[in-house]
Tab-separated table of C-alpha atoms and ligand atoms in Angstrom:
chain	number	residue	atom	x	y	z
G	1	MET	CA	0.124	0.672	-0.364
G	2	LYS	CA	1.300	3.659	-1.186
G	3	GLU	CA	2.286	5.774	1.434
G	4	THR	CA	1.293	9.402	1.895
G	5	PHE	CA	1.960	11.781	3.970
G	6	THR	CA	-0.420	14.698	5.524
G	7	LEU	CA	1.814	16.729	6.321
G	8	TRP	CA	6.119	17.904	5.885
G	9	TRP	CA	9.129	21.014	6.144
G	10	ASP	CA	9.897	22.469	2.416
G	11	GLU	CA	13.482	23.485	2.415
G	12	ALA	CA	12.298	25.309	-0.999
G	13	LEU	CA	9.085	27.797	1.299
G	14	PRO	CA	10.443	27.241	4.107
G	15	GLY	CA	7.822	26.206	5.392
G	16	ILE	CA	5.825	23.032	6.545
G	17	ARG	CA	4.165	21.387	3.310
G	18	TYR	CA	0.342	19.795	4.367
G	19	ILE	CA	-2.725	18.633	2.017
G	20	ASP	CA	-5.806	20.490	3.337
G	21	GLN	CA	-8.534	18.822	4.452
G	22	THR	CA	-10.968	20.943	4.361
G	23	LEU	CA	-11.403	20.467	0.232
G	24	LEU	CA	-11.685	17.164	0.615
G	25	PRO	CA	-12.812	14.541	-0.897
G	26	ALA	CA	-13.635	16.843	-3.478
G	27	GLU	CA	-9.802	18.402	-4.446
G	28	TYR	CA	-6.945	16.952	-3.451
G	29	ALA	CA	-5.019	20.196	-2.755
G	30	ILE	CA	-1.285	20.593	-1.086
G	31	ALA	CA	-0.895	23.908	0.472
G	32	GLY	CA	1.937	26.300	1.877
G	33	CYS	CA	2.829	28.327	4.949
G	34	THR	CA	5.266	29.594	5.648
G	35	ASN	CA	5.001	31.788	9.127
G	36	VAL	CA	3.014	31.288	12.261
G	37	ASP	CA	-0.221	33.145	11.583
G	38	ARG	CA	-0.455	30.346	8.549
G	39	LEU	CA	0.529	27.468	10.205
G	40	ILE	CA	-2.219	28.419	13.362
G	41	ALA	CA	-5.434	29.458	10.645
G	42	ALA	CA	-4.954	25.658	9.047
G	43	ILE	CA	-4.765	24.136	12.509
G	44	GLU	CA	-8.112	26.234	13.378
G	45	ARG	CA	-9.970	25.745	10.767
G	46	LEU	CA	-8.910	21.550	10.053
G	47	GLU	CA	-7.077	22.190	7.306
G	48	ILE	CA	-4.374	20.480	9.471
G	49	ARG	CA	-5.960	17.877	12.141
G	50	GLY	CA	-6.242	14.692	13.741
G	51	ALA	CA	-3.953	14.394	17.111
G	52	PRO	CA	-0.488	12.995	16.045
G	53	ALA	CA	-0.764	15.223	12.980
G	54	LEU	CA	-0.943	18.158	15.232
G	55	GLY	CA	2.180	17.209	17.220
G	56	VAL	CA	3.513	16.750	14.228
G	57	ALA	CA	2.414	20.566	13.088
G	58	GLY	CA	3.533	21.724	16.490
G	59	GLY	CA	6.753	20.656	15.566
G	60	TYR	CA	6.934	21.796	12.780
G	61	GLY	CA	5.209	25.464	13.785
G	62	VAL	CA	8.209	26.047	16.432
G	63	ALA	CA	11.099	25.559	14.285
G	64	LEU	CA	9.046	27.517	11.658
G	65	ALA	CA	8.633	29.607	14.340
G	66	ALA	CA	12.535	29.758	14.606
G	67	HIS	CA	13.135	30.139	10.926
G	68	THR	CA	11.620	33.845	11.225
G	69	CYS	CA	11.547	35.120	14.229
G	70	PRO	CA	14.541	37.505	13.444
G	71	ASP	CA	16.975	37.136	15.503
G	72	SER	CA	18.188	41.173	15.987
G	73	SER	CA	19.152	40.164	20.239
G	74	SER	CA	19.440	36.419	21.095
G	75	ASP	CA	16.928	37.269	24.284
G	76	GLY	CA	14.086	38.570	21.841
G	77	PHE	CA	15.059	36.006	19.656
G	78	VAL	CA	14.181	33.186	22.413
G	79	LEU	CA	12.145	35.019	23.935
G	80	ALA	CA	9.950	35.768	20.040
G	81	VAL	CA	9.397	32.474	19.658
G	82	ARG	CA	8.518	30.760	23.430
G	83	HIS	CA	6.392	33.081	22.517
G	84	GLU	CA	4.992	31.836	18.897
G	85	ALA	CA	5.493	28.287	20.062
G	86	GLY	CA	2.455	29.346	23.275
G	87	ARG	CA	0.811	30.807	20.316
G	88	ILE	CA	0.396	27.899	18.533
G	89	ARG	CA	0.125	25.709	21.761
G	90	GLU	CA	-2.817	27.162	22.871
G	91	SER	CA	-4.684	26.687	19.053
G	92	ARG	CA	-6.273	23.467	20.166
G	93	PRO	CA	-7.091	22.533	23.424
G	94	THR	CA	-8.258	19.095	24.172
G	95	ALA	CA	-5.681	16.602	20.830
G	96	VAL	CA	-2.500	16.296	24.236
G	97	ASN	CA	-0.115	15.501	20.618
G	98	LEU	CA	-0.268	19.447	19.824
G	99	SER	CA	1.134	20.603	23.041
G	100	TRP	CA	3.532	17.546	23.612
G	101	GLY	CA	4.760	18.331	20.012
G	102	VAL	CA	5.169	21.790	20.247
G	103	ASP	CA	7.463	21.744	23.784
G	104	ARG	CA	9.736	19.034	23.018
G	105	VAL	CA	10.733	21.129	20.295
G	106	LEU	CA	10.297	24.264	22.302
G	107	ALA	CA	13.232	21.974	24.908
G	108	ARG	CA	15.408	21.725	21.511
G	109	PHE	CA	15.457	24.858	20.479
G	110	LEU	CA	15.910	26.561	24.233
G	111	ALA	CA	18.988	24.304	24.699
G	112	ALA	CA	21.282	25.202	21.496
G	113	ALA	CA	23.964	27.565	22.310
G	114	ASP	CA	23.395	30.382	19.465
G	115	ALA	CA	20.479	31.065	16.958
G	116	ALA	CA	21.815	28.846	13.686
G	117	SER	CA	22.172	25.593	15.764
G	118	ALA	CA	18.949	26.834	17.464
G	119	ARG	CA	17.242	26.877	14.747
G	120	ALA	CA	18.699	23.882	13.021
G	121	ALA	CA	18.358	22.284	16.502
G	122	ALA	CA	13.664	22.693	16.069
G	123	LEU	CA	13.940	21.450	12.856
G	124	ALA	CA	15.878	18.139	13.250
G	125	GLU	CA	13.220	17.639	16.149
G	126	ALA	CA	10.391	18.086	14.028
G	127	HIS	CA	12.042	16.006	11.139
G	128	ALA	CA	12.542	13.624	14.600
G	129	ILE	CA	8.561	13.393	15.097
G	130	ALA	CA	7.304	13.080	12.135
G	131	ALA	CA	9.823	10.427	10.899
G	132	GLU	CA	8.916	8.474	15.362
G	133	ASP	CA	5.394	9.332	14.490
G	134	THR	CA	4.838	7.142	10.921
G	135	ARG	CA	6.716	3.967	13.012
G	136	CYS	CA	4.204	4.220	16.395
G	137	CYS	CA	1.246	4.493	13.162
G	138	HIS	CA	3.257	1.367	11.906
G	139	ALA	CA	3.977	-0.574	15.000
G	140	ILE	CA	-0.173	0.136	16.699
G	141	GLY	CA	-1.354	-0.941	13.115
G	142	ASP	CA	0.439	-4.522	13.359
G	143	TYR	CA	-0.065	-5.097	16.876
G	144	GLY	CA	-3.615	-4.232	16.624
G	145	ALA	CA	-3.609	-6.195	13.090
G	146	ALA	CA	-3.402	-9.706	15.005
G	147	LEU	CA	-6.745	-9.287	17.628
G	148	LEU	CA	-8.655	-8.700	14.455
G	149	PRO	CA	-10.438	-12.084	12.918
G	150	ASP	CA	-9.683	-13.202	9.444
G	151	ARG	CA	-12.701	-11.605	7.261
G	152	CYS	CA	-14.080	-9.053	10.396
G	153	THR	CA	-16.274	-5.437	10.059
G	154	LEU	CA	-14.912	-2.669	12.376
G	155	LEU	CA	-16.584	0.402	12.912
G	156	THR	CA	-15.538	3.672	13.734
G	157	HIS	CA	-15.295	6.476	13.726
G	158	CYS	CA	-14.522	9.620	12.833
G	159	ASN	CA	-11.417	10.640	10.849
G	160	ALA	CA	-8.254	8.507	12.685
G	161	GLY	CA	-6.128	7.538	9.429
G	162	ALA	CA	-3.288	8.666	7.448
G	163	LEU	CA	-4.648	12.422	7.734
G	164	ALA	CA	-4.716	12.171	11.177
G	165	CYS	CA	-2.051	11.165	11.493
G	166	SER	CA	2.043	11.489	9.880
G	167	SER	CA	0.827	8.673	7.319
G	168	TRP	CA	-0.708	5.501	8.042
G	169	GLY	CA	-2.338	6.595	11.068
G	170	THR	CA	-3.802	4.343	14.028
G	171	ALA	CA	-7.373	3.075	13.813
G	172	LEU	CA	-7.102	2.494	10.281
G	173	GLY	CA	-2.892	2.273	10.963
G	174	VAL	CA	-4.521	-1.347	11.910
G	175	VAL	CA	-6.837	-1.282	9.201
G	176	ARG	CA	-4.338	-0.842	6.027
G	177	SER	CA	-1.813	-3.160	7.900
G	178	ALA	CA	-4.469	-6.334	8.866
G	179	VAL	CA	-5.215	-6.001	5.072
G	180	GLU	CA	-1.683	-5.864	4.018
G	181	ALA	CA	-1.218	-9.290	6.458
G	182	GLY	CA	-4.320	-10.857	4.515
G	183	LYS	CA	-7.427	-9.667	6.756
G	184	THR	CA	-9.954	-9.079	4.912
G	185	VAL	CA	-11.589	-5.994	6.322
G	186	LYS	CA	-14.218	-4.173	5.969
G	187	VAL	CA	-14.711	-0.197	7.492
G	188	ILE	CA	-18.295	1.004	8.146
G	189	ALA	CA	-17.706	4.402	8.701
G	190	CYS	CA	-19.644	7.181	10.435
G	191	GLU	CA	-19.980	10.860	8.925
G	192	THR	CA	-18.953	12.679	12.034
G	193	ARG	CA	-21.006	15.396	12.366
G	194	PRO	CA	-20.499	18.300	12.157
G	195	LEU	CA	-16.993	18.357	10.133
G	196	LEU	CA	-18.012	15.397	8.545
G	197	GLN	CA	-14.397	13.437	8.218
G	198	GLY	CA	-15.306	10.123	8.920
G	199	ALA	CA	-17.697	10.880	5.589
G	200	ARG	CA	-15.073	13.370	3.734
G	201	LEU	CA	-11.582	11.653	5.557
G	202	THR	CA	-11.545	8.361	6.032
G	203	ALA	CA	-13.714	7.230	2.807
G	204	TRP	CA	-11.196	8.983	1.024
G	205	GLU	CA	-8.474	7.448	2.387
G	206	LEU	CA	-9.880	4.063	2.034
G	207	ALA	CA	-11.282	4.232	-0.956
G	208	ARG	CA	-8.009	5.310	-2.511
G	209	ASP	CA	-6.194	2.190	-0.786
G	210	GLY	CA	-9.080	-0.461	-2.370
G	211	ILE	CA	-10.050	-1.089	0.914
G	212	ASP	CA	-14.424	-2.008	1.407
G	213	VAL	CA	-15.547	0.920	2.612
G	214	THR	CA	-19.886	2.132	3.908
G	215	VAL	CA	-20.379	5.539	5.370
G	216	ILE	CA	-23.763	5.305	7.832
G	217	THR	CA	-24.944	8.111	8.991
G	218	ASP	CA	-23.915	8.491	13.237
G	219	SER	CA	-27.459	7.538	13.998
G	220	THR	CA	-27.347	4.406	12.105
G	221	ALA	CA	-24.674	3.195	14.268
G	222	ALA	CA	-27.096	1.575	16.593
G	223	HIS	CA	-29.140	0.195	15.073
G	224	ILE	CA	-26.380	-1.672	13.166
G	225	MET	CA	-24.772	-2.795	16.405
G	226	ARG	CA	-27.935	-4.338	17.252
G	227	THR	CA	-28.081	-6.513	14.406
G	228	GLY	CA	-24.788	-7.874	14.034
G	229	LYS	CA	-23.123	-5.968	11.572
G	230	ILE	CA	-20.428	-4.585	13.531
G	231	ASP	CA	-17.313	-7.335	15.042
G	232	ALA	CA	-15.490	-4.608	16.550
G	233	VAL	CA	-15.460	-1.229	17.155
G	234	ILE	CA	-11.841	1.074	16.538
G	235	VAL	CA	-10.706	4.737	16.963
G	236	GLY	CA	-8.520	6.957	17.721
G	237	ALA	CA	-8.015	9.436	20.348
G	238	ASP	CA	-7.099	12.661	21.600
G	239	ARG	CA	-6.150	12.461	25.356
G	240	ILE	CA	-6.031	9.192	27.022
G	241	THR	CA	-5.943	10.784	31.039
G	242	GLY	CA	-5.361	8.210	33.451
G	243	ASP	CA	-9.763	7.562	33.410
G	244	ALA	CA	-10.640	8.402	30.413
G	245	VAL	CA	-10.668	8.261	26.216
G	246	PHE	CA	-11.152	11.637	24.637
G	247	ASN	CA	-12.074	11.883	21.125
G	248	LYS	CA	-13.802	13.351	18.748
G	249	ILE	CA	-17.795	14.073	19.330
G	250	GLY	CA	-19.524	10.392	18.980
G	251	THR	CA	-17.092	8.691	20.667
G	252	TYR	CA	-18.409	8.042	23.863
G	253	MET	CA	-22.515	7.163	22.447
G	254	HIS	CA	-20.259	4.488	20.432
G	255	ALA	CA	-17.770	2.754	23.455
G	256	VAL	CA	-22.125	2.861	25.237
G	257	CYS	CA	-23.760	1.100	22.427
G	258	ALA	CA	-21.203	-1.337	21.377
G	259	ARG	CA	-20.921	-2.372	25.255
G	260	HIS	CA	-23.951	-3.022	25.219
G	261	HIS	CA	-23.615	-5.255	22.298
G	262	HIS	CA	-20.740	-6.479	24.145
G	263	ILE	CA	-18.778	-5.877	21.165
G	264	PRO	CA	-14.872	-4.496	21.440
G	265	PHE	CA	-13.917	-1.433	21.592
G	266	TYR	CA	-10.481	-1.064	20.555
G	267	VAL	CA	-8.801	2.741	21.310
G	268	ALA	CA	-5.711	2.862	18.766
G	269	ALA	CA	-3.002	5.692	19.592
G	270	PRO	CA	0.867	6.111	20.248
G	271	LEU	CA	2.017	7.171	24.019
G	272	SER	CA	2.294	10.631	22.719
G	273	THR	CA	-1.646	11.242	23.278
G	274	PHE	CA	-1.206	9.213	27.139
G	275	ASP	CA	-1.690	12.291	29.625
G	276	ALA	CA	-0.909	11.014	32.739
G	277	SER	CA	-1.074	14.416	34.493
G	278	ARG	CA	-4.481	15.405	34.097
G	279	THR	CA	-7.823	13.310	35.580
G	280	GLU	CA	-10.968	13.954	32.260
G	281	GLN	CA	-12.329	16.739	34.401
G	282	GLU	CA	-9.237	19.158	34.906
G	283	VAL	CA	-9.231	18.289	30.320
G	284	THR	CA	-10.667	21.391	28.513
G	285	ILE	CA	-13.354	20.562	25.838
G	286	GLU	CA	-13.231	22.497	22.876
G	287	GLU	CA	-16.104	23.800	21.559
G	288	ARG	CA	-16.612	25.192	18.732
G	289	GLY	CA	-18.233	28.186	16.466
G	290	ARG	CA	-22.329	28.065	14.890
G	291	GLY	CA	-21.410	27.559	11.687
G	292	GLU	CA	-20.456	24.763	12.239
G	293	LEU	CA	-23.615	23.734	12.643
G	294	ALA	CA	-26.164	25.925	11.919
G	295	GLU	CA	-25.297	26.843	7.341
G	296	ILE	CA	-24.489	24.405	5.214
G	297	GLY	CA	-22.697	26.433	2.530
G	298	ASN	CA	-25.649	29.386	1.774
G	299	ARG	CA	-28.341	27.258	3.838
G	300	THR	CA	-29.446	27.609	6.900
G	301	LEU	CA	-30.246	25.132	9.224
G	302	ILE	CA	-31.086	26.321	12.530
G	303	PRO	CA	-33.519	29.065	13.219
G	304	ASP	CA	-31.953	33.201	13.605
G	305	GLY	CA	-31.457	33.343	17.815
G	306	VAL	CA	-31.899	30.035	18.726
G	307	PRO	CA	-28.243	28.602	20.020
G	308	VAL	CA	-26.193	25.925	19.526
G	309	LYS	CA	-23.422	24.125	21.584
G	310	ASN	CA	-21.245	21.831	19.242
G	311	TYR	CA	-18.543	20.511	21.802
G	312	ALA	CA	-15.794	18.692	19.509
G	313	PHE	CA	-14.725	15.924	21.342
G	314	ASP	CA	-16.214	13.691	24.354
G	315	ALA	CA	-14.821	11.590	26.849
G	316	THR	CA	-15.267	7.799	27.406
G	317	PRO	CA	-14.879	6.364	30.666
G	318	MET	CA	-12.602	4.096	30.999
G	319	ASN	CA	-14.499	0.923	32.049
G	320	LEU	CA	-15.535	0.991	28.148
G	321	VAL	CA	-12.081	0.538	26.816
G	322	SER	CA	-11.591	-3.781	26.046
G	323	ALA	CA	-8.025	-2.462	24.303
G	324	ILE	CA	-5.526	0.357	23.936
G	325	ILE	CA	-3.255	-0.343	21.022
G	326	THR	CA	-0.453	1.436	21.118
G	327	GLU	CA	3.566	1.517	19.436
G	328	GLN	CA	4.685	-0.913	22.418
G	329	GLY	CA	2.359	-3.225	22.568
G	330	ILE	CA	-1.441	-4.162	23.515
G	331	ILE	CA	-2.681	-2.075	26.963
G	332	ARG	CA	-5.877	-3.893	28.641
G	333	PRO	CA	-7.950	-3.527	31.348
G	334	PRO	CA	-8.140	-2.558	34.636
G	335	PHE	CA	-5.702	0.122	32.664
G	336	ASP	CA	-2.816	1.844	34.457
G	337	ILE	CA	-0.980	4.346	31.918
G	338	GLY	CA	0.967	6.766	35.118
G	339	ALA	CA	2.603	3.033	35.780
G	340	LEU	CA	3.136	2.465	32.479
G	341	LEU	CA	4.500	6.031	31.487
G	342	SER	CA	6.431	5.928	34.448
G	343	ARG	CA	8.618	2.700	33.398
G	344	PRO	CA	11.446	3.661	30.736
G	345	ALA	CA	10.607	4.530	27.538
G	346	ALA	CA	12.960	0.652	26.558
G	347	ASN	CA	11.148	-0.856	29.560
G	348	ARG	CA	7.106	-0.093	28.415
G	349	THR	CA	5.744	-2.426	27.141
G	350	PRO	CA	2.666	-3.243	28.368
Z	1	LIG	O1	-11.064	17.733	15.452
Z	1	LIG	P1	-10.525	16.431	14.837
Z	1	LIG	O2	-11.244	16.669	13.566
Z	1	LIG	O3	-9.266	16.761	14.920
Z	1	LIG	O4	-10.647	15.332	15.233
Z	1	LIG	C1	-9.590	14.384	15.392
Z	1	LIG	C2	-9.980	12.956	16.191
Z	1	LIG	O5	-11.030	12.954	16.948
Z	1	LIG	C3	-9.636	11.548	16.329
Z	1	LIG	O6	-10.156	11.245	16.516
Z	1	LIG	C4	-8.585	11.118	16.623
Z	1	LIG	O7	-8.202	12.710	16.305
Z	1	LIG	C5	-7.555	10.715	16.140
Z	1	LIG	S1	-6.096	10.738	14.927
Z	1	LIG	C6	-5.270	9.697	14.810
């Protein structure tokens, strides 16, 4: 299967190139951004989206800040890059990978002796994050594929595919690896209201790879679980605390429904999505604008003056999760995220 990269550093710009995900599936276009303001707009508009991809974008964003901030005085240079890093970090609050990527590259930047080596170190670290993400997704894919029966139908929500990562994907990485291993996998993609990441992105990337995919409305999921057509639910994650998995709004209802129908509910995510430092109550769930619900193109769907609630994510309590598939192996209940992360990286095999 061909590896598709979602975002990368382009030395010729210099800056970040990425697939503009707001245009898919109608148009496949590569966009470029050469300053932090444009990167923040791209993140807020979901041109770049998905937790691991946000981690890569955050890393490259700090490298971009280091390349674009003038270094007239070394104090001013460091302060300016720190400031830009803070703005990138805050552009979306729920996916922990974004702040993780920003902080990892910022630490390398701050440790350098002078402006030139700080720029080089920031870019090298951002490249490392991107390459690691691809490796993690393949490892997640291989571990997850082994969990699946030889023939199965999986339900997924949102897009946890190549487009949400550097490449390959987490939940869809499991699908890709299973198909490569010779398994017959059908995917039911929930459309994922209101921005339709399932209908637009999951369907686009799986169809492109020749993987069997069917789109349903989000509200069809319970019906097909009840009628016995789903072998497992598999989703990605934006943040995994000790007590909950944060993912696209609607994930929780699939988890409840899967438990009711005795269907395994799997979460596929790299360790960079884990956050042992917070509990569910301490995580900010992003709320997005009214327009995403109230308008489609030029049409108004909700009467003027009627308020909306547009939560981008929800939290699924751990007791509904059957297993978490990571790059270091599969974690099963009881989940002890804190203990896992406190072990040295080389010794984290669950
Ligand atoms: O708002 P989005 O499109 O960034 O939300 C993305 C998701 O919820 C994904 O499921 C999650 O980031 C995991 S991606 C591997």
